[in-house]
Amino acid sequence: MSAQLALALVSTIRHDGNGGVADDLADVAGLTAWLREHAEPLRGYVAGLDTSGGGEVDERTRLDVVSVRRAARTLFAVAVRPGPPSRADATSLLSPPEAVDRLNEAAARVPVRPVLTWEQEGTPVLTWHGEATEPWMALPAGLARAVIEFLASATREQLRACPAPRCVRYFVKDHPRQEWCKPSCGNRARVARHYLRHTAAG
C-alpha cells in the first residue's frame, strides 16, 4: 500500500495532454479532489481522515503536502539512477540530504504506532494511529511515512521514470519487459520512433 500511495502522490505532477506539465495539487480544490480519489490507501496512514467533505483542507495543508511531494520526487529521481529522472524534475529537485530531512521531519510531526486489525475470516491489516492529532495536520506525516516505507522497500529497485515522449510519471516495473508507465505511453513512444525513422529516411 505504501507504493500505491507514494506513486499516487508523485503522480500529481503529470503531462497535461498539450505538451506541458499539470499539477493536480495546484490549489486546495485539487488537493480535496485527490484526497477523495485516494481515500482508501490514505486511511491506512492517517487515522480518522474523512475525505468526504474536504472542508477542513486549507492552504497550509496543501503547502505541506506539496513539500512532501517535492522531497519524494527528489528521492525518486535518486532511486532511478543511473537512469534519467522524470523530465518534470529537471529544475525543481532538492539536494538528496535536504529531501531526506524534509521527509523525516514531516513524518515526525505526529507520534504514531502500528495497529493490527484482524477480522474473523479476514486477513491482517496494519494501520498507523496518531495520538489525538487533528487528521488534517497528520496528512503530510502520513504521506511522508508512505514515501519512506516505499523507498526503504525492495520495490524501490523496480522504480523507473517513464521514457515516453512528454510523460513525466514514475512507475514501478511490474514485469521484465515493461518499458512505460501505461500502454498509451508505449503507443506514443512507438509512433515517435516511427516518425523519426521516416523523417531520417526522407
PDB file of N, CA and C in Angstrom, residues 3-98:
ATOM      1  N   ALA A   3       3.614   1.748  -1.645  1.00  0.00           N
ATOM      2  CA  ALA A   3       3.988   2.035  -3.026  1.00  0.00           C
ATOM      3  C   ALA A   3       2.837   2.713  -3.762  1.00  0.00           C
ATOM      4  N   GLN A   4       1.620   2.209  -3.574  1.00  0.00           N
ATOM      5  CA  GLN A   4       0.443   2.784  -4.237  1.00  0.00           C
ATOM      6  C   GLN A   4       0.275   4.258  -3.859  1.00  0.00           C
ATOM      7  N   LEU A   5       0.385   4.551  -2.566  1.00  0.00           N
ATOM      8  CA  LEU A   5       0.166   5.921  -2.106  1.00  0.00           C
ATOM      9  C   LEU A   5       1.320   6.835  -2.502  1.00  0.00           C
ATOM     10  N   ALA A   6       2.550   6.345  -2.383  1.00  0.00           N
ATOM     11  CA  ALA A   6       3.707   7.159  -2.758  1.00  0.00           C
ATOM     12  C   ALA A   6       3.672   7.498  -4.246  1.00  0.00           C
ATOM     13  N   LEU A   7       3.353   6.504  -5.091  1.00  0.00           N
ATOM     14  CA  LEU A   7       3.269   6.758  -6.531  1.00  0.00           C
ATOM     15  C   LEU A   7       2.112   7.688  -6.871  1.00  0.00           C
ATOM     16  N   ALA A   8       0.994   7.535  -6.157  1.00  0.00           N
ATOM     17  CA  ALA A   8      -0.141   8.426  -6.396  1.00  0.00           C
ATOM     18  C   ALA A   8       0.235   9.873  -6.067  1.00  0.00           C
ATOM     19  N   LEU A   9       0.986  10.064  -4.991  1.00  0.00           N
ATOM     20  CA  LEU A   9       1.395  11.422  -4.609  1.00  0.00           C
ATOM     21  C   LEU A   9       2.311  12.038  -5.658  1.00  0.00           C
ATOM     22  N   VAL A  10       3.358  11.327  -6.067  1.00  0.00           N
ATOM     23  CA  VAL A  10       4.278  11.921  -7.040  1.00  0.00           C
ATOM     24  C   VAL A  10       3.621  12.074  -8.405  1.00  0.00           C
ATOM     25  N   SER A  11       2.596  11.278  -8.690  1.00  0.00           N
ATOM     26  CA  SER A  11       1.911  11.355  -9.987  1.00  0.00           C
ATOM     27  C   SER A  11       0.933  12.517 -10.074  1.00  0.00           C
ATOM     28  N   THR A  12       0.846  13.328  -9.029  1.00  0.00           N
ATOM     29  CA  THR A  12       0.046  14.553  -9.126  1.00  0.00           C
ATOM     30  C   THR A  12       0.757  15.596  -9.972  1.00  0.00           C
ATOM     31  N   ILE A  13       2.002  15.347 -10.335  1.00  0.00           N
ATOM     32  CA  ILE A  13       2.694  16.086 -11.398  1.00  0.00           C
ATOM     33  C   ILE A  13       2.599  15.181 -12.614  1.00  0.00           C
ATOM     34  N   ARG A  14       1.952  15.668 -13.674  1.00  0.00           N
ATOM     35  CA  ARG A  14       1.705  14.794 -14.820  1.00  0.00           C
ATOM     36  C   ARG A  14       1.685  15.610 -16.116  1.00  0.00           C
ATOM     37  N   HIS A  15       1.742  14.887 -17.229  1.00  0.00           N
ATOM     38  CA  HIS A  15       1.626  15.513 -18.546  1.00  0.00           C
ATOM     39  C   HIS A  15       0.208  16.055 -18.703  1.00  0.00           C
ATOM     40  N   ASP A  16       0.076  17.257 -19.225  1.00  0.00           N
ATOM     41  CA  ASP A  16      -1.254  17.874 -19.314  1.00  0.00           C
ATOM     42  C   ASP A  16      -2.004  17.562 -20.603  1.00  0.00           C
ATOM     43  N   GLY A  17      -1.394  16.763 -21.499  1.00  0.00           N
ATOM     44  CA  GLY A  17      -2.050  16.414 -22.762  1.00  0.00           C
ATOM     45  C   GLY A  17      -1.788  17.402 -23.869  1.00  0.00           C
ATOM     46  N   ASN A  18      -1.117  18.510 -23.549  1.00  0.00           N
ATOM     47  CA  ASN A  18      -0.843  19.538 -24.561  1.00  0.00           C
ATOM     48  C   ASN A  18       0.639  19.877 -24.650  1.00  0.00           C
ATOM     49  N   GLY A  19       1.481  18.971 -24.194  1.00  0.00           N
ATOM     50  CA  GLY A  19       2.916  19.217 -24.255  1.00  0.00           C
ATOM     51  C   GLY A  19       3.490  19.856 -23.016  1.00  0.00           C
ATOM     52  N   GLY A  20       2.656  20.165 -22.035  1.00  0.00           N
ATOM     53  CA  GLY A  20       3.126  20.790 -20.807  1.00  0.00           C
ATOM     54  C   GLY A  20       2.967  19.871 -19.609  1.00  0.00           C
ATOM     55  N   VAL A  21       3.108  20.454 -18.438  1.00  0.00           N
ATOM     56  CA  VAL A  21       3.013  19.703 -17.189  1.00  0.00           C
ATOM     57  C   VAL A  21       1.886  20.281 -16.340  1.00  0.00           C
ATOM     58  N   ALA A  22       1.045  19.404 -15.800  1.00  0.00           N
ATOM     59  CA  ALA A  22      -0.060  19.820 -14.937  1.00  0.00           C
ATOM     60  C   ALA A  22       0.253  19.438 -13.496  1.00  0.00           C
ATOM     61  N   ASP A  23      -0.247  20.233 -12.570  1.00  0.00           N
ATOM     62  CA  ASP A  23      -0.085  19.975 -11.137  1.00  0.00           C
ATOM     63  C   ASP A  23      -1.468  19.799 -10.537  1.00  0.00           C
ATOM     64  N   ASP A  24      -1.807  18.562 -10.163  1.00  0.00           N
ATOM     65  CA  ASP A  24      -3.130  18.293  -9.598  1.00  0.00           C
ATOM     66  C   ASP A  24      -3.312  18.891  -8.213  1.00  0.00           C
ATOM     67  N   LEU A  25      -2.220  19.317  -7.578  1.00  0.00           N
ATOM     68  CA  LEU A  25      -2.291  19.915  -6.241  1.00  0.00           C
ATOM     69  C   LEU A  25      -2.018  21.415  -6.285  1.00  0.00           C
ATOM     70  N   ALA A  26      -2.334  22.032  -7.408  1.00  0.00           N
ATOM     71  CA  ALA A  26      -2.045  23.453  -7.572  1.00  0.00           C
ATOM     72  C   ALA A  26      -2.906  24.343  -6.689  1.00  0.00           C
ATOM     73  N   ASP A  27      -4.034  23.825  -6.220  1.00  0.00           N
ATOM     74  CA  ASP A  27      -4.896  24.608  -5.339  1.00  0.00           C
ATOM     75  C   ASP A  27      -5.599  23.669  -4.362  1.00  0.00           C
ATOM     76  N   VAL A  28      -6.312  24.263  -3.412  1.00  0.00           N
ATOM     77  CA  VAL A  28      -6.987  23.485  -2.375  1.00  0.00           C
ATOM     78  C   VAL A  28      -8.032  22.554  -2.982  1.00  0.00           C
ATOM     79  N   ALA A  29      -8.740  23.024  -4.008  1.00  0.00           N
ATOM     80  CA  ALA A  29      -9.747  22.176  -4.656  1.00  0.00           C
ATOM     81  C   ALA A  29      -9.105  20.936  -5.266  1.00  0.00           C
ATOM     82  N   GLY A  30      -7.931  21.099  -5.852  1.00  0.00           N
ATOM     83  CA  GLY A  30      -7.225  19.961  -6.429  1.00  0.00           C
ATOM     84  C   GLY A  30      -6.815  18.954  -5.371  1.00  0.00           C
ATOM     85  N   LEU A  31      -6.313  19.452  -4.237  1.00  0.00           N
ATOM     86  CA  LEU A  31      -5.946  18.550  -3.148  1.00  0.00           C
ATOM     87  C   LEU A  31      -7.172  17.827  -2.613  1.00  0.00           C
ATOM     88  N   THR A  32      -8.273  18.538  -2.457  1.00  0.00           N
ATOM     89  CA  THR A  32      -9.508  17.932  -1.956  1.00  0.00           C
ATOM     90  C   THR A  32      -9.966  16.801  -2.877  1.00  0.00           C
ATOM     91  N   ALA A  33      -9.926  17.036  -4.183  1.00  0.00           N
ATOM     92  CA  ALA A  33     -10.326  16.010  -5.152  1.00  0.00           C
ATOM     93  C   ALA A  33      -9.387  14.817  -5.085  1.00  0.00           C
ATOM     94  N   TRP A  34      -8.091  15.075  -4.953  1.00  0.00           N
ATOM     95  CA  TRP A  34      -7.115  13.988  -4.877  1.00  0.00           C
ATOM     96  C   TRP A  34      -7.328  13.153  -3.611  1.00  0.00           C
ATOM     97  N   LEU A  35      -7.634  13.807  -2.503  1.00  0.00           N
ATOM     98  CA  LEU A  35      -7.882  13.091  -1.251  1.00  0.00           C
ATOM     99  C   LEU A  35      -9.091  12.172  -1.384  1.00  0.00           C
ATOM    100  N   ARG A  36     -10.144  12.654  -2.031  1.00  0.00           N
ATOM    101  CA  ARG A  36     -11.323  11.809  -2.237  1.00  0.00           C
ATOM    102  C   ARG A  36     -10.983  10.593  -3.087  1.00  0.00           C
ATOM    103  N   GLU A  37     -10.207  10.816  -4.134  1.00  0.00           N
ATOM    104  CA  GLU A  37      -9.858   9.741  -5.062  1.00  0.00           C
ATOM    105  C   GLU A  37      -8.989   8.670  -4.394  1.00  0.00           C
ATOM    106  N   HIS A  38      -8.192   9.057  -3.416  1.00  0.00           N
ATOM    107  CA  HIS A  38      -7.252   8.131  -2.776  1.00  0.00           C
ATOM    108  C   HIS A  38      -7.603   7.883  -1.312  1.00  0.00           C
ATOM    109  N   ALA A  39      -8.884   7.962  -0.999  1.00  0.00           N
ATOM    110  CA  ALA A  39      -9.333   7.821   0.395  1.00  0.00           C
ATOM    111  C   ALA A  39      -8.923   6.492   1.011  1.00  0.00           C
ATOM    112  N   GLU A  40      -9.035   5.411   0.238  1.00  0.00           N
ATOM    113  CA  GLU A  40      -8.774   4.081   0.827  1.00  0.00           C
ATOM    114  C   GLU A  40      -7.326   3.912   1.267  1.00  0.00           C
ATOM    115  N   PRO A  41      -6.340   4.116   0.402  1.00  0.00           N
ATOM    116  CA  PRO A  41      -4.966   3.961   0.886  1.00  0.00           C
ATOM    117  C   PRO A  41      -4.592   4.995   1.950  1.00  0.00           C
ATOM    118  N   LEU A  42      -5.188   6.175   1.895  1.00  0.00           N
ATOM    119  CA  LEU A  42      -4.886   7.203   2.898  1.00  0.00           C
ATOM    120  C   LEU A  42      -5.310   6.782   4.296  1.00  0.00           C
ATOM    121  N   ARG A  43      -6.428   6.066   4.392  1.00  0.00           N
ATOM    122  CA  ARG A  43      -6.911   5.652   5.713  1.00  0.00           C
ATOM    123  C   ARG A  43      -5.898   4.772   6.433  1.00  0.00           C
ATOM    124  N   GLY A  44      -5.075   4.066   5.676  1.00  0.00           N
ATOM    125  CA  GLY A  44      -4.058   3.229   6.294  1.00  0.00           C
ATOM    126  C   GLY A  44      -2.931   4.019   6.927  1.00  0.00           C
ATOM    127  N   TYR A  45      -2.830   5.309   6.588  1.00  0.00           N
ATOM    128  CA  TYR A  45      -1.733   6.133   7.087  1.00  0.00           C
ATOM    129  C   TYR A  45      -2.179   7.314   7.930  1.00  0.00           C
ATOM    130  N   VAL A  46      -3.431   7.714   7.786  1.00  0.00           N
ATOM    131  CA  VAL A  46      -3.929   8.856   8.553  1.00  0.00           C
ATOM    132  C   VAL A  46      -5.228   8.432   9.224  1.00  0.00           C
ATOM    133  N   ALA A  47      -5.136   8.081  10.510  1.00  0.00           N
ATOM    134  CA  ALA A  47      -6.314   7.609  11.240  1.00  0.00           C
ATOM    135  C   ALA A  47      -7.348   8.721  11.349  1.00  0.00           C
ATOM    136  N   GLY A  48      -8.609   8.369  11.123  1.00  0.00           N
ATOM    137  CA  GLY A  48      -9.703   9.316  11.300  1.00  0.00           C
ATOM    138  C   GLY A  48      -9.867  10.321  10.182  1.00  0.00           C
ATOM    139  N   LEU A  49      -9.157  10.148   9.075  1.00  0.00           N
ATOM    140  CA  LEU A  49      -9.251  11.104   7.972  1.00  0.00           C
ATOM    141  C   LEU A  49     -10.578  10.927   7.249  1.00  0.00           C
ATOM    142  N   ASP A  50     -11.370  12.005   7.199  1.00  0.00           N
ATOM    143  CA  ASP A  50     -12.646  11.987   6.484  1.00  0.00           C
ATOM    144  C   ASP A  50     -12.473  12.790   5.210  1.00  0.00           C
ATOM    145  N   THR A  51     -12.445  12.116   4.087  1.00  0.00           N
ATOM    146  CA  THR A  51     -12.217  12.799   2.809  1.00  0.00           C
ATOM    147  C   THR A  51     -13.514  13.136   2.092  1.00  0.00           C
ATOM    148  N   SER A  52     -14.650  12.898   2.735  1.00  0.00           N
ATOM    149  CA  SER A  52     -15.919  13.091   2.037  1.00  0.00           C
ATOM    150  C   SER A  52     -16.251  14.562   1.831  1.00  0.00           C
ATOM    151  N   GLY A  53     -15.992  15.389   2.833  1.00  0.00           N
ATOM    152  CA  GLY A  53     -16.369  16.796   2.714  1.00  0.00           C
ATOM    153  C   GLY A  53     -15.248  17.675   2.231  1.00  0.00           C
ATOM    154  N   GLY A  54     -14.065  17.462   2.764  1.00  0.00           N
ATOM    155  CA  GLY A  54     -12.917  18.259   2.345  1.00  0.00           C
ATOM    156  C   GLY A  54     -12.927  19.674   2.862  1.00  0.00           C
ATOM    157  N   GLY A  55     -13.891  20.026   3.735  1.00  0.00           N
ATOM    158  CA  GLY A  55     -13.996  21.401   4.191  1.00  0.00           C
ATOM    159  C   GLY A  55     -12.836  21.876   5.028  1.00  0.00           C
ATOM    160  N   GLU A  56     -12.112  20.952   5.658  1.00  0.00           N
ATOM    161  CA  GLU A  56     -11.024  21.365   6.543  1.00  0.00           C
ATOM    162  C   GLU A  56      -9.684  21.456   5.832  1.00  0.00           C
ATOM    163  N   VAL A  57      -9.631  21.092   4.580  1.00  0.00           N
ATOM    164  CA  VAL A  57      -8.378  21.232   3.840  1.00  0.00           C
ATOM    165  C   VAL A  57      -8.142  22.719   3.608  1.00  0.00           C
ATOM    166  N   ASP A  58      -6.960  23.183   3.962  1.00  0.00           N
ATOM    167  CA  ASP A  58      -6.657  24.600   3.766  1.00  0.00           C
ATOM    168  C   ASP A  58      -5.329  24.752   3.027  1.00  0.00           C
ATOM    169  N   GLU A  59      -4.939  25.978   2.784  1.00  0.00           N
ATOM    170  CA  GLU A  59      -3.728  26.252   2.016  1.00  0.00           C
ATOM    171  C   GLU A  59      -2.478  25.751   2.741  1.00  0.00           C
ATOM    172  N   ARG A  60      -2.465  25.853   4.063  1.00  0.00           N
ATOM    173  CA  ARG A  60      -1.309  25.359   4.824  1.00  0.00           C
ATOM    174  C   ARG A  60      -1.133  23.853   4.623  1.00  0.00           C
ATOM    175  N   THR A  61      -2.241  23.119   4.677  1.00  0.00           N
ATOM    176  CA  THR A  61      -2.184  21.670   4.455  1.00  0.00           C
ATOM    177  C   THR A  61      -1.680  21.380   3.047  1.00  0.00           C
ATOM    178  N   ARG A  62      -2.199  22.126   2.073  1.00  0.00           N
ATOM    179  CA  ARG A  62      -1.775  21.912   0.682  1.00  0.00           C
ATOM    180  C   ARG A  62      -0.269  22.134   0.534  1.00  0.00           C
ATOM    181  N   LEU A  63       0.236  23.212   1.110  1.00  0.00           N
ATOM    182  CA  LEU A  63       1.667  23.507   1.000  1.00  0.00           C
ATOM    183  C   LEU A  63       2.513  22.423   1.676  1.00  0.00           C
ATOM    184  N   ASP A  64       2.026  21.899   2.795  1.00  0.00           N
ATOM    185  CA  ASP A  64       2.746  20.823   3.484  1.00  0.00           C
ATOM    186  C   ASP A  64       2.782  19.554   2.634  1.00  0.00           C
ATOM    187  N   VAL A  65       1.655  19.237   1.995  1.00  0.00           N
ATOM    188  CA  VAL A  65       1.606  18.048   1.128  1.00  0.00           C
ATOM    189  C   VAL A  65       2.516  18.232  -0.084  1.00  0.00           C
ATOM    190  N   VAL A  66       2.495  19.423  -0.680  1.00  0.00           N
ATOM    191  CA  VAL A  66       3.357  19.701  -1.834  1.00  0.00           C
ATOM    192  C   VAL A  66       4.833  19.602  -1.436  1.00  0.00           C
ATOM    193  N   SER A  67       5.161  20.018  -0.219  1.00  0.00           N
ATOM    194  CA  SER A  67       6.529  19.918   0.272  1.00  0.00           C
ATOM    195  C   SER A  67       6.973  18.455   0.371  1.00  0.00           C
ATOM    196  N   VAL A  68       6.084  17.600   0.877  1.00  0.00           N
ATOM    197  CA  VAL A  68       6.383  16.163   0.944  1.00  0.00           C
ATOM    198  C   VAL A  68       6.540  15.603  -0.468  1.00  0.00           C
ATOM    199  N   ARG A  69       5.676  16.033  -1.379  1.00  0.00           N
ATOM    200  CA  ARG A  69       5.765  15.549  -2.764  1.00  0.00           C
ATOM    201  C   ARG A  69       7.096  15.932  -3.402  1.00  0.00           C
ATOM    202  N   ARG A  70       7.556  17.158  -3.170  1.00  0.00           N
ATOM    203  CA  ARG A  70       8.828  17.592  -3.765  1.00  0.00           C
ATOM    204  C   ARG A  70       9.990  16.747  -3.239  1.00  0.00           C
ATOM    205  N   ALA A  71       9.964  16.464  -1.947  1.00  0.00           N
ATOM    206  CA  ALA A  71      11.005  15.608  -1.372  1.00  0.00           C
ATOM    207  C   ALA A  71      10.924  14.208  -1.967  1.00  0.00           C
ATOM    208  N   ALA A  72       9.702  13.697  -2.126  1.00  0.00           N
ATOM    209  CA  ALA A  72       9.523  12.359  -2.691  1.00  0.00           C
ATOM    210  C   ALA A  72      10.037  12.300  -4.121  1.00  0.00           C
ATOM    211  N   ARG A  73       9.698  13.285  -4.932  1.00  0.00           N
ATOM    212  CA  ARG A  73      10.143  13.270  -6.330  1.00  0.00           C
ATOM    213  C   ARG A  73      11.662  13.393  -6.417  1.00  0.00           C
ATOM    214  N   THR A  74      12.266  14.150  -5.510  1.00  0.00           N
ATOM    215  CA  THR A  74      13.724  14.238  -5.479  1.00  0.00           C
ATOM    216  C   THR A  74      14.335  12.868  -5.233  1.00  0.00           C
ATOM    217  N   LEU A  75      13.811  12.152  -4.246  1.00  0.00           N
ATOM    218  CA  LEU A  75      14.381  10.854  -3.899  1.00  0.00           C
ATOM    219  C   LEU A  75      14.006   9.776  -4.911  1.00  0.00           C
ATOM    220  N   PHE A  76      12.890   9.931  -5.600  1.00  0.00           N
ATOM    221  CA  PHE A  76      12.570   9.031  -6.712  1.00  0.00           C
ATOM    222  C   PHE A  76      13.609   9.222  -7.819  1.00  0.00           C
ATOM    223  N   ALA A  77      13.974  10.477  -8.083  1.00  0.00           N
ATOM    224  CA  ALA A  77      14.988  10.754  -9.105  1.00  0.00           C
ATOM    225  C   ALA A  77      16.320  10.104  -8.734  1.00  0.00           C
ATOM    226  N   VAL A  78      16.652  10.100  -7.440  1.00  0.00           N
ATOM    227  CA  VAL A  78      17.871   9.426  -6.978  1.00  0.00           C
ATOM    228  C   VAL A  78      17.731   7.917  -7.154  1.00  0.00           C
ATOM    229  N   ALA A  79      16.554   7.385  -6.823  1.00  0.00           N
ATOM    230  CA  ALA A  79      16.333   5.932  -6.851  1.00  0.00           C
ATOM    231  C   ALA A  79      16.424   5.344  -8.260  1.00  0.00           C
ATOM    232  N   VAL A  80      16.105   6.115  -9.292  1.00  0.00           N
ATOM    233  CA  VAL A  80      16.124   5.561 -10.656  1.00  0.00           C
ATOM    234  C   VAL A  80      17.502   5.672 -11.316  1.00  0.00           C
ATOM    235  N   ARG A  81      18.474   6.258 -10.634  1.00  0.00           N
ATOM    236  CA  ARG A  81      19.815   6.323 -11.207  1.00  0.00           C
ATOM    237  C   ARG A  81      20.357   4.926 -11.466  1.00  0.00           C
ATOM    238  N   PRO A  82      21.121   4.723 -12.540  1.00  0.00           N
ATOM    239  CA  PRO A  82      21.714   5.719 -13.417  1.00  0.00           C
ATOM    240  C   PRO A  82      20.783   6.205 -14.522  1.00  0.00           C
ATOM    241  N   GLY A  83      19.541   5.751 -14.512  1.00  0.00           N
ATOM    242  CA  GLY A  83      18.577   6.262 -15.494  1.00  0.00           C
ATOM    243  C   GLY A  83      18.253   7.723 -15.214  1.00  0.00           C
ATOM    244  N   PRO A  84      17.690   8.413 -16.188  1.00  0.00           N
ATOM    245  CA  PRO A  84      17.362   9.831 -16.000  1.00  0.00           C
ATOM    246  C   PRO A  84      16.118  10.001 -15.132  1.00  0.00           C
ATOM    247  N   PRO A  85      16.012  11.135 -14.435  1.00  0.00           N
ATOM    248  CA  PRO A  85      14.798  11.410 -13.663  1.00  0.00           C
ATOM    249  C   PRO A  85      13.660  11.810 -14.595  1.00  0.00           C
ATOM    250  N   SER A  86      12.491  11.976 -14.039  1.00  0.00           N
ATOM    251  CA  SER A  86      11.363  12.489 -14.810  1.00  0.00           C
ATOM    252  C   SER A  86      11.722  13.854 -15.392  1.00  0.00           C
ATOM    253  N   ARG A  87      11.254  14.102 -16.603  1.00  0.00           N
ATOM    254  CA  ARG A  87      11.534  15.392 -17.244  1.00  0.00           C
ATOM    255  C   ARG A  87      11.006  16.573 -16.449  1.00  0.00           C
ATOM    256  N   ALA A  88       9.971  16.360 -15.670  1.00  0.00           N
ATOM    257  CA  ALA A  88       9.371  17.462 -14.900  1.00  0.00           C
ATOM    258  C   ALA A  88      10.258  17.921 -13.763  1.00  0.00           C
ATOM    259  N   ASP A  89      11.262  17.115 -13.400  1.00  0.00           N
ATOM    260  CA  ASP A  89      12.065  17.424 -12.227  1.00  0.00           C
ATOM    261  C   ASP A  89      13.407  18.067 -12.535  1.00  0.00           C
ATOM    262  N   ALA A  90      13.653  18.401 -13.774  1.00  0.00           N
ATOM    263  CA  ALA A  90      14.973  18.886 -14.177  1.00  0.00           C
ATOM    264  C   ALA A  90      15.444  20.090 -13.369  1.00  0.00           C
ATOM    265  N   THR A  91      14.541  20.972 -13.017  1.00  0.00           N
ATOM    266  CA  THR A  91      14.963  22.211 -12.339  1.00  0.00           C
ATOM    267  C   THR A  91      14.376  22.374 -10.945  1.00  0.00           C
ATOM    268  N   SER A  92      13.674  21.377 -10.435  1.00  0.00           N
ATOM    269  CA  SER A  92      12.974  21.579  -9.162  1.00  0.00           C
ATOM    270  C   SER A  92      13.394  20.632  -8.047  1.00  0.00           C
ATOM    271  N   LEU A  93      14.455  19.861  -8.272  1.00  0.00           N
ATOM    272  CA  LEU A  93      14.858  18.892  -7.263  1.00  0.00           C
ATOM    273  C   LEU A  93      15.593  19.555  -6.100  1.00  0.00           C
ATOM    274  N   LEU A  94      15.371  19.028  -4.915  1.00  0.00           N
ATOM    275  CA  LEU A  94      16.133  19.418  -3.742  1.00  0.00           C
ATOM    276  C   LEU A  94      17.446  18.646  -3.748  1.00  0.00           C
ATOM    277  N   SER A  95      18.358  18.986  -2.853  1.00  0.00           N
ATOM    278  CA  SER A  95      19.517  18.109  -2.675  1.00  0.00           C
ATOM    279  C   SER A  95      19.003  16.861  -1.957  1.00  0.00           C
ATOM    280  N   PRO A  96      19.568  15.684  -2.245  1.00  0.00           N
ATOM    281  CA  PRO A  96      19.087  14.471  -1.577  1.00  0.00           C
ATOM    282  C   PRO A  96      19.085  14.553  -0.048  1.00  0.00           C
ATOM    283  N   PRO A  97      20.136  15.094   0.600  1.00  0.00           N
ATOM    284  CA  PRO A  97      20.067  15.193   2.066  1.00  0.00           C
ATOM    285  C   PRO A  97      18.919  16.078   2.544  1.00  0.00           C
ATOM    286  N   GLU A  98      18.655  17.169   1.822  1.00  0.00           N
ATOM    287  CA  GLU A  98      17.542  18.045   2.193  1.00  0.00           C
ATOM    288  C   GLU A  98      16.202  17.327   2.032  1.00  0.00           C
TER     289      GLU A  98
END
